[in-house]
mmCIF file of C-alpha atoms in Angstrom:
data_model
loop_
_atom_site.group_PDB
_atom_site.id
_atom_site.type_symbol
_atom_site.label_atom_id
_atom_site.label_comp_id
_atom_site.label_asym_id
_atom_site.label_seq_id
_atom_site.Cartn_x
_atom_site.Cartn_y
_atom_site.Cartn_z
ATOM 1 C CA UNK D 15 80.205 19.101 43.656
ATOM 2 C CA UNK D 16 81.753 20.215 47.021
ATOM 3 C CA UNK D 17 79.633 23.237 47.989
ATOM 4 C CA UNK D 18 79.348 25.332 51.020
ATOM 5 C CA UNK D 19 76.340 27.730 51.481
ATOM 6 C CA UNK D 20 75.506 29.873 53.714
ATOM 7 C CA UNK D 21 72.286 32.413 54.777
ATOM 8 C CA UNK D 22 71.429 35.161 55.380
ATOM 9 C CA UNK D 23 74.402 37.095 53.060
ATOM 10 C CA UNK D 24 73.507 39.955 55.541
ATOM 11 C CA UNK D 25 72.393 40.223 58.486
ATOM 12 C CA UNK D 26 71.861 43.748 60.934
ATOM 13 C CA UNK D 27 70.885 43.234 64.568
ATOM 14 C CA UNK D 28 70.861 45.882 67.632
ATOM 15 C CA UNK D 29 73.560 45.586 70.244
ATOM 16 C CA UNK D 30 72.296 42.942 72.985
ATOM 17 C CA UNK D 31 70.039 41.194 70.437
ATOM 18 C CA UNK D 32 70.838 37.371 69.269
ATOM 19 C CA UNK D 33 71.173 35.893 66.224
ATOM 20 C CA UNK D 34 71.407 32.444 64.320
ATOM 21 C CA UNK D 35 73.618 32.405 61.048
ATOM 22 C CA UNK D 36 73.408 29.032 59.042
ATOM 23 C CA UNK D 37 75.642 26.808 57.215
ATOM 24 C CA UNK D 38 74.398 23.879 54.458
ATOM 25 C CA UNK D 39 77.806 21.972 53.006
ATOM 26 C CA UNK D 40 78.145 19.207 50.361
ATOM 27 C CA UNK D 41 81.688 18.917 50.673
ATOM 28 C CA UNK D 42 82.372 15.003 50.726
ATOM 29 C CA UNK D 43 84.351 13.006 52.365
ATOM 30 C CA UNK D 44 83.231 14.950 55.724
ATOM 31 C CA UNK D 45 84.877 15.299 59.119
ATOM 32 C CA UNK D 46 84.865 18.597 60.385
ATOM 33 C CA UNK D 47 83.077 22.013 59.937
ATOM 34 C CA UNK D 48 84.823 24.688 61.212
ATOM 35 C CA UNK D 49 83.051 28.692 61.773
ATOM 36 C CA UNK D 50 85.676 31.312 61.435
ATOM 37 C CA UNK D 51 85.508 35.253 61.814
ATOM 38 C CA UNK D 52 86.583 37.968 59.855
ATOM 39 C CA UNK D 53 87.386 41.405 60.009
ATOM 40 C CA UNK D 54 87.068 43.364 56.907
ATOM 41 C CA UNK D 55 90.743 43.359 55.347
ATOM 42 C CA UNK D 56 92.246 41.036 58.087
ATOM 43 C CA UNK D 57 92.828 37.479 57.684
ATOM 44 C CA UNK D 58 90.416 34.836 59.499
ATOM 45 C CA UNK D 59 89.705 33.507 62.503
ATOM 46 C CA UNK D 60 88.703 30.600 63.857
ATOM 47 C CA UNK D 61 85.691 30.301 66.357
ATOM 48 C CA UNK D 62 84.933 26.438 66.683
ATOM 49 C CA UNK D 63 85.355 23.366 65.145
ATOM 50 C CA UNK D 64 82.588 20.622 65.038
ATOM 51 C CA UNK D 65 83.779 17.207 64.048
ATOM 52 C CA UNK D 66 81.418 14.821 62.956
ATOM 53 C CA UNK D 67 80.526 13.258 66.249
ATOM 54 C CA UNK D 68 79.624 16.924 67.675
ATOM 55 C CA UNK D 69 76.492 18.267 67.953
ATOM 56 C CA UNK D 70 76.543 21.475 70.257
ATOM 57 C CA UNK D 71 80.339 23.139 71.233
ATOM 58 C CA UNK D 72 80.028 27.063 73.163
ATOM 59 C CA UNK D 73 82.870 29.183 72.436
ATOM 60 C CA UNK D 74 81.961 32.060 75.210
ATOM 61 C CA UNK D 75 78.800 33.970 73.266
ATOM 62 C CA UNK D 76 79.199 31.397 70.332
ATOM 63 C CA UNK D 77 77.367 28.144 70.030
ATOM 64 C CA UNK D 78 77.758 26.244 66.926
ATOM 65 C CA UNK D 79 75.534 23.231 65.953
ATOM 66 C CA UNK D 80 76.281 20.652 63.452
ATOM 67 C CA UNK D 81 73.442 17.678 61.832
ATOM 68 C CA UNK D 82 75.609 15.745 59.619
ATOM 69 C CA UNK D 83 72.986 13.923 58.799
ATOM 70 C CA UNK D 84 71.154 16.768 56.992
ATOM 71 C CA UNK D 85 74.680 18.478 56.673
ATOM 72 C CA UNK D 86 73.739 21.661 58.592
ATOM 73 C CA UNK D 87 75.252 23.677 60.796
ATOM 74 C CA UNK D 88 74.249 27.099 62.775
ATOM 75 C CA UNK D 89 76.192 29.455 64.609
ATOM 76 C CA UNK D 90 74.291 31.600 67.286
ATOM 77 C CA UNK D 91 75.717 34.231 68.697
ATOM 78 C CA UNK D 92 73.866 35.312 71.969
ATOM 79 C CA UNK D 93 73.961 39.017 73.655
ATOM 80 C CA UNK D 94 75.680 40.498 70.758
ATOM 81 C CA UNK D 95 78.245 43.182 71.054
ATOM 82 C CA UNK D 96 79.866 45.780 68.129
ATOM 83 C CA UNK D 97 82.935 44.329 67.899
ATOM 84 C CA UNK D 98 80.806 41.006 66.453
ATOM 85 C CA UNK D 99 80.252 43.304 63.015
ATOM 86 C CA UNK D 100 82.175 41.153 60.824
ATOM 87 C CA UNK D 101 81.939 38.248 58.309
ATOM 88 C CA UNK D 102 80.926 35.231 59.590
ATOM 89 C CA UNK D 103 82.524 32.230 57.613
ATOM 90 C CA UNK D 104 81.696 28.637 57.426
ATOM 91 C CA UNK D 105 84.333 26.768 56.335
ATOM 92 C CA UNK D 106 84.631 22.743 55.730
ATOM 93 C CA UNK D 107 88.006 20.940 54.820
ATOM 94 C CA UNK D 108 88.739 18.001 52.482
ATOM 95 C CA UNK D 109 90.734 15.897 54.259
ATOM 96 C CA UNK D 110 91.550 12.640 51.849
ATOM 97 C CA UNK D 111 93.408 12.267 49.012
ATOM 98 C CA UNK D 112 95.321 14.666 46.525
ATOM 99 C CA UNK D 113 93.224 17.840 48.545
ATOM 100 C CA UNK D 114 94.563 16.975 51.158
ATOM 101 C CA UNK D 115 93.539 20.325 53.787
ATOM 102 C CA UNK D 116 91.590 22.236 51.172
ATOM 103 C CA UNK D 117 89.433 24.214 52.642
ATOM 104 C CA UNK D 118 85.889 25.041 50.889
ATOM 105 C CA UNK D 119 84.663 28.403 51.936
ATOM 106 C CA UNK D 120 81.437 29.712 52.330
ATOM 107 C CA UNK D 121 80.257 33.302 51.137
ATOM 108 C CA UNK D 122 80.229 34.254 54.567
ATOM 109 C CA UNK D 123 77.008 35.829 56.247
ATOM 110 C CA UNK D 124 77.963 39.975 56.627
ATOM 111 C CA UNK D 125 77.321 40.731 60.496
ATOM 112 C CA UNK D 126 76.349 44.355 61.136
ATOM 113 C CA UNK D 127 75.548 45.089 65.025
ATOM 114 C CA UNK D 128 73.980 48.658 65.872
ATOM 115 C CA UNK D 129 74.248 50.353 68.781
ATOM 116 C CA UNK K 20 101.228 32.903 70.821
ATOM 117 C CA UNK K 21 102.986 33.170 67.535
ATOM 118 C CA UNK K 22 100.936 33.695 64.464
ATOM 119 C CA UNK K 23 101.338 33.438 61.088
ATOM 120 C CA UNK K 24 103.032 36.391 59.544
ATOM 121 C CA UNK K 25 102.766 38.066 55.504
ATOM 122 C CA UNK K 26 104.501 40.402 54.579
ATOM 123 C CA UNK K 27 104.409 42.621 53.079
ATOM 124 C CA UNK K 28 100.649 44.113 54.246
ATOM 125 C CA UNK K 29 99.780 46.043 51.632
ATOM 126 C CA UNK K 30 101.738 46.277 48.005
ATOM 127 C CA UNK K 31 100.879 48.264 44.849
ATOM 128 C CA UNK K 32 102.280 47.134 41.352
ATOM 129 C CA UNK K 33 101.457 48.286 37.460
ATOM 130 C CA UNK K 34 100.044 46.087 35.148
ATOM 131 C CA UNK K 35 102.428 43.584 33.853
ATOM 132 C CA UNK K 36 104.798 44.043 36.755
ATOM 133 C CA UNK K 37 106.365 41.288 39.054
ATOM 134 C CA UNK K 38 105.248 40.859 42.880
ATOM 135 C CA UNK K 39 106.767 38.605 45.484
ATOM 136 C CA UNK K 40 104.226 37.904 48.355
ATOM 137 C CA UNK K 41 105.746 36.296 51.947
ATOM 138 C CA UNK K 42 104.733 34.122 54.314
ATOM 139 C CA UNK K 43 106.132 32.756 57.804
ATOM 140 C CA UNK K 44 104.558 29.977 59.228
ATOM 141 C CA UNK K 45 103.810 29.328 62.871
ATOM 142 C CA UNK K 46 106.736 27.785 64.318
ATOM 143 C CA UNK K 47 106.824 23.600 64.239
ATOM 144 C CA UNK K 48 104.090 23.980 61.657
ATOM 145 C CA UNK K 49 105.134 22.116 58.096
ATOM 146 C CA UNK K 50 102.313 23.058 55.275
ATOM 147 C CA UNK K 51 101.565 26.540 53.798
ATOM 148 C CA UNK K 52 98.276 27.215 52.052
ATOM 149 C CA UNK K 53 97.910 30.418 49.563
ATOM 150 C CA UNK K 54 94.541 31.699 49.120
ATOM 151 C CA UNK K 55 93.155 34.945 47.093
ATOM 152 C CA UNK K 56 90.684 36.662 48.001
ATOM 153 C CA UNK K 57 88.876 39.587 45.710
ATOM 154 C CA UNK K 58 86.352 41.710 46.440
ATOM 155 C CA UNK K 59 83.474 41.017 47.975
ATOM 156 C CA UNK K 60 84.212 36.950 47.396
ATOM 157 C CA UNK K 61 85.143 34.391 49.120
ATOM 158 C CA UNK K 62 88.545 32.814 49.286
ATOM 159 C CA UNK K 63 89.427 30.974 46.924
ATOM 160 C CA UNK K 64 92.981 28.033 47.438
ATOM 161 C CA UNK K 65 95.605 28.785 45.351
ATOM 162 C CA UNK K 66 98.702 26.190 45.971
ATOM 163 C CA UNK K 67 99.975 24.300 49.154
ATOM 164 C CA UNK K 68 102.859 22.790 50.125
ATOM 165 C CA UNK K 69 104.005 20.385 52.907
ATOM 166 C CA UNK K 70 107.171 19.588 53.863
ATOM 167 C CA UNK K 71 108.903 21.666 51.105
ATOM 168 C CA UNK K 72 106.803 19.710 48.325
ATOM 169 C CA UNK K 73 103.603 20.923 46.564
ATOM 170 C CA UNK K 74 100.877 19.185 48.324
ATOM 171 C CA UNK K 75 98.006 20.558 46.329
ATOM 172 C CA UNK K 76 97.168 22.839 43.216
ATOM 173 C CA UNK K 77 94.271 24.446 43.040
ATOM 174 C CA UNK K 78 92.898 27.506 40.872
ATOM 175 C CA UNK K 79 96.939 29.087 40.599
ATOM 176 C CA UNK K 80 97.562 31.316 37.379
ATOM 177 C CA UNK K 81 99.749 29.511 35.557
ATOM 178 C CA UNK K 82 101.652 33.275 35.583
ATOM 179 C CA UNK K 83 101.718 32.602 39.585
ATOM 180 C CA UNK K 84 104.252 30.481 41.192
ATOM 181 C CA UNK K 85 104.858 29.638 44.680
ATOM 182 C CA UNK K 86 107.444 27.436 46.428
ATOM 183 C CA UNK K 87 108.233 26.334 50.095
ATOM 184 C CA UNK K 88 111.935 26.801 51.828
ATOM 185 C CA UNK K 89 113.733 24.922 54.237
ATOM 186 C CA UNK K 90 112.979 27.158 57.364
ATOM 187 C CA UNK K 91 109.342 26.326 55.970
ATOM 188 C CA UNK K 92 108.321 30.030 54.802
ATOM 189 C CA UNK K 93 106.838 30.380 51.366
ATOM 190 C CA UNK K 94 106.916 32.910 48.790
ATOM 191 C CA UNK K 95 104.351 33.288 46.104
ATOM 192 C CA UNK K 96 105.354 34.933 42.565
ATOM 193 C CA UNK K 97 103.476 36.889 40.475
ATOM 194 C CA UNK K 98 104.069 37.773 36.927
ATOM 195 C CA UNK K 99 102.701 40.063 34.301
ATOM 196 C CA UNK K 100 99.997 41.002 36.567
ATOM 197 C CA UNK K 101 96.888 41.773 35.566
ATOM 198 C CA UNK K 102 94.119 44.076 37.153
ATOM 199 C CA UNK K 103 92.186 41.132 37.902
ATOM 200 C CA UNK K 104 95.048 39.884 40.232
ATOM 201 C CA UNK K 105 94.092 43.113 42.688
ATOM 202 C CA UNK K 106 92.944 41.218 46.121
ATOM 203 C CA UNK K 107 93.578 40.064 49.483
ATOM 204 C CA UNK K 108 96.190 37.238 49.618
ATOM 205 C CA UNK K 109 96.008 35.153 52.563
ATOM 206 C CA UNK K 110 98.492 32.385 53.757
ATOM 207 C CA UNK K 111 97.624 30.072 56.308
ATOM 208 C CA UNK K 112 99.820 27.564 58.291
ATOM 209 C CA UNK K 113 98.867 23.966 60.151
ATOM 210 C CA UNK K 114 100.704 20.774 61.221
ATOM 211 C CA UNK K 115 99.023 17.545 61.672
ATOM 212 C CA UNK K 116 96.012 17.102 64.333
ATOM 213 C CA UNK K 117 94.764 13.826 64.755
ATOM 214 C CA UNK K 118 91.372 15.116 66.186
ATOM 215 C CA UNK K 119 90.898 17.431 63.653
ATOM 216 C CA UNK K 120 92.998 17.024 60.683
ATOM 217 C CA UNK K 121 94.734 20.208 59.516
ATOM 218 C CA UNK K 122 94.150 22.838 61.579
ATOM 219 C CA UNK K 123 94.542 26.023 59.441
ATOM 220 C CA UNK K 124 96.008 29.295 60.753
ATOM 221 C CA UNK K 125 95.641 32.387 58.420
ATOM 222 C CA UNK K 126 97.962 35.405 58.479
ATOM 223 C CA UNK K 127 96.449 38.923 58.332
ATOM 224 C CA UNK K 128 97.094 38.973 54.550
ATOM 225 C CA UNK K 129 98.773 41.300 52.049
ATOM 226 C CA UNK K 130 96.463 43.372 50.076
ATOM 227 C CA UNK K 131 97.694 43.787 46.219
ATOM 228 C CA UNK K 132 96.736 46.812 44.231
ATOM 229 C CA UNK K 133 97.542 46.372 40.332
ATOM 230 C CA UNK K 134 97.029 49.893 38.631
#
């Protein structure tokens, strides 16, 4: 069964602090993992994409890590600011046959940065 | 840049009433995904089309239909809807990538109330 799981469901830090948010996916045939954001009520957005072959990729304050051999991923956000309170999603695509672009969503890991 | 747009944002309906939900593509991009979101869960892929042709079907209503026009927006139809149909409804446009498949873009989503 395709699956995409992700920990912690919630997660509060202080305003400077870092933080790791992790990803485990079943979702088979694999070739990408992608880590979008979301604002409560607003539609998604995407942070990074990891293909297989990719191990480490920095988006500014955002490093994502994949091991597809133990199908994990992380996404660490470093020196963390209030606009970061949001949902963190992981989010893998199917990419062969009739579900062909369906995505497979995580729960999403609830951000909540204090001041 | 051009995003993807839904309209409209935010519609409330009765129980058992119709409800037409939007979407505009990014320009040059040929497949539409529909996904609902409710509260507190994670999205979850309705339909898709490519090209003007149902690509993929995944957990529709069978009171829901959606279709895909020549100037590639799509419209999504709801009938006799139900309380449980009250969510987020989230389109998202891509075009082929070689590196990384289908790219998905969402639009900021249209929030439907039933009452």
């Amino acid at each position: 069964k395709n699956q995409v799981e992700q920990s912690p469901q919630s997660l509060i830090i202080l305003e400077g602090k870092n933080c790791t948010l992790q990803c485990n996916y079943t979702v088979s045939p694999f070739s990408n993992l992608r880590w979008y954001k979301q604002d409560t009520g607003r539609g998604p957005v995407s942070l990074t994409i990891m293909t297989f072959s990719e191990n480490t990729k920095s988006n500014g304050r955002y490093t994502a890590t994949l091991d597809a051999d133990t199908k994990q991923s992380s996404l660490h956000i470093t020196a963390s600011q209030l606009s970061d309170s949001a949902s963190y999603i992981c989010v893998v695509p199917i990419l062969g046959g009739s579900t062909l672009g369906r995505l497979y969503f995580g729960r999403g890991t609830q951000l909540t940065v204090w001041p | 840049a051009a995003g993807v747009i839904q309209s409209p944002r935010h519609l409330i309906k009765e129980k058992r009433e119709t409800a037409t939900l939007k979407c505009y593509p990014i320009p040059r991009h040929d497949t539409v995904y529909w996904y609902q979101q409710g509260p507190g869960q994670d999205p979850q892929f309705l339909i898709s089309f490519y090209e003007k042709m149902q690509s993929d079907k995944g957990s529709i209503p069978d009171r829901f239909s959606a279709q895909q026009f020549s100037d590639y927006h799509s419209e999504l139809n709801m009938s006799s809807l139900e309380l449980g149909d009250s969510a987020l409804y989230f389109c998202a446009s891509s075009t082929v990538d070689r590196s990384f498949g289908y790219e998905q873009y969402f639009g900021p989503g249209t929030r439907l109330t039933v009452t």
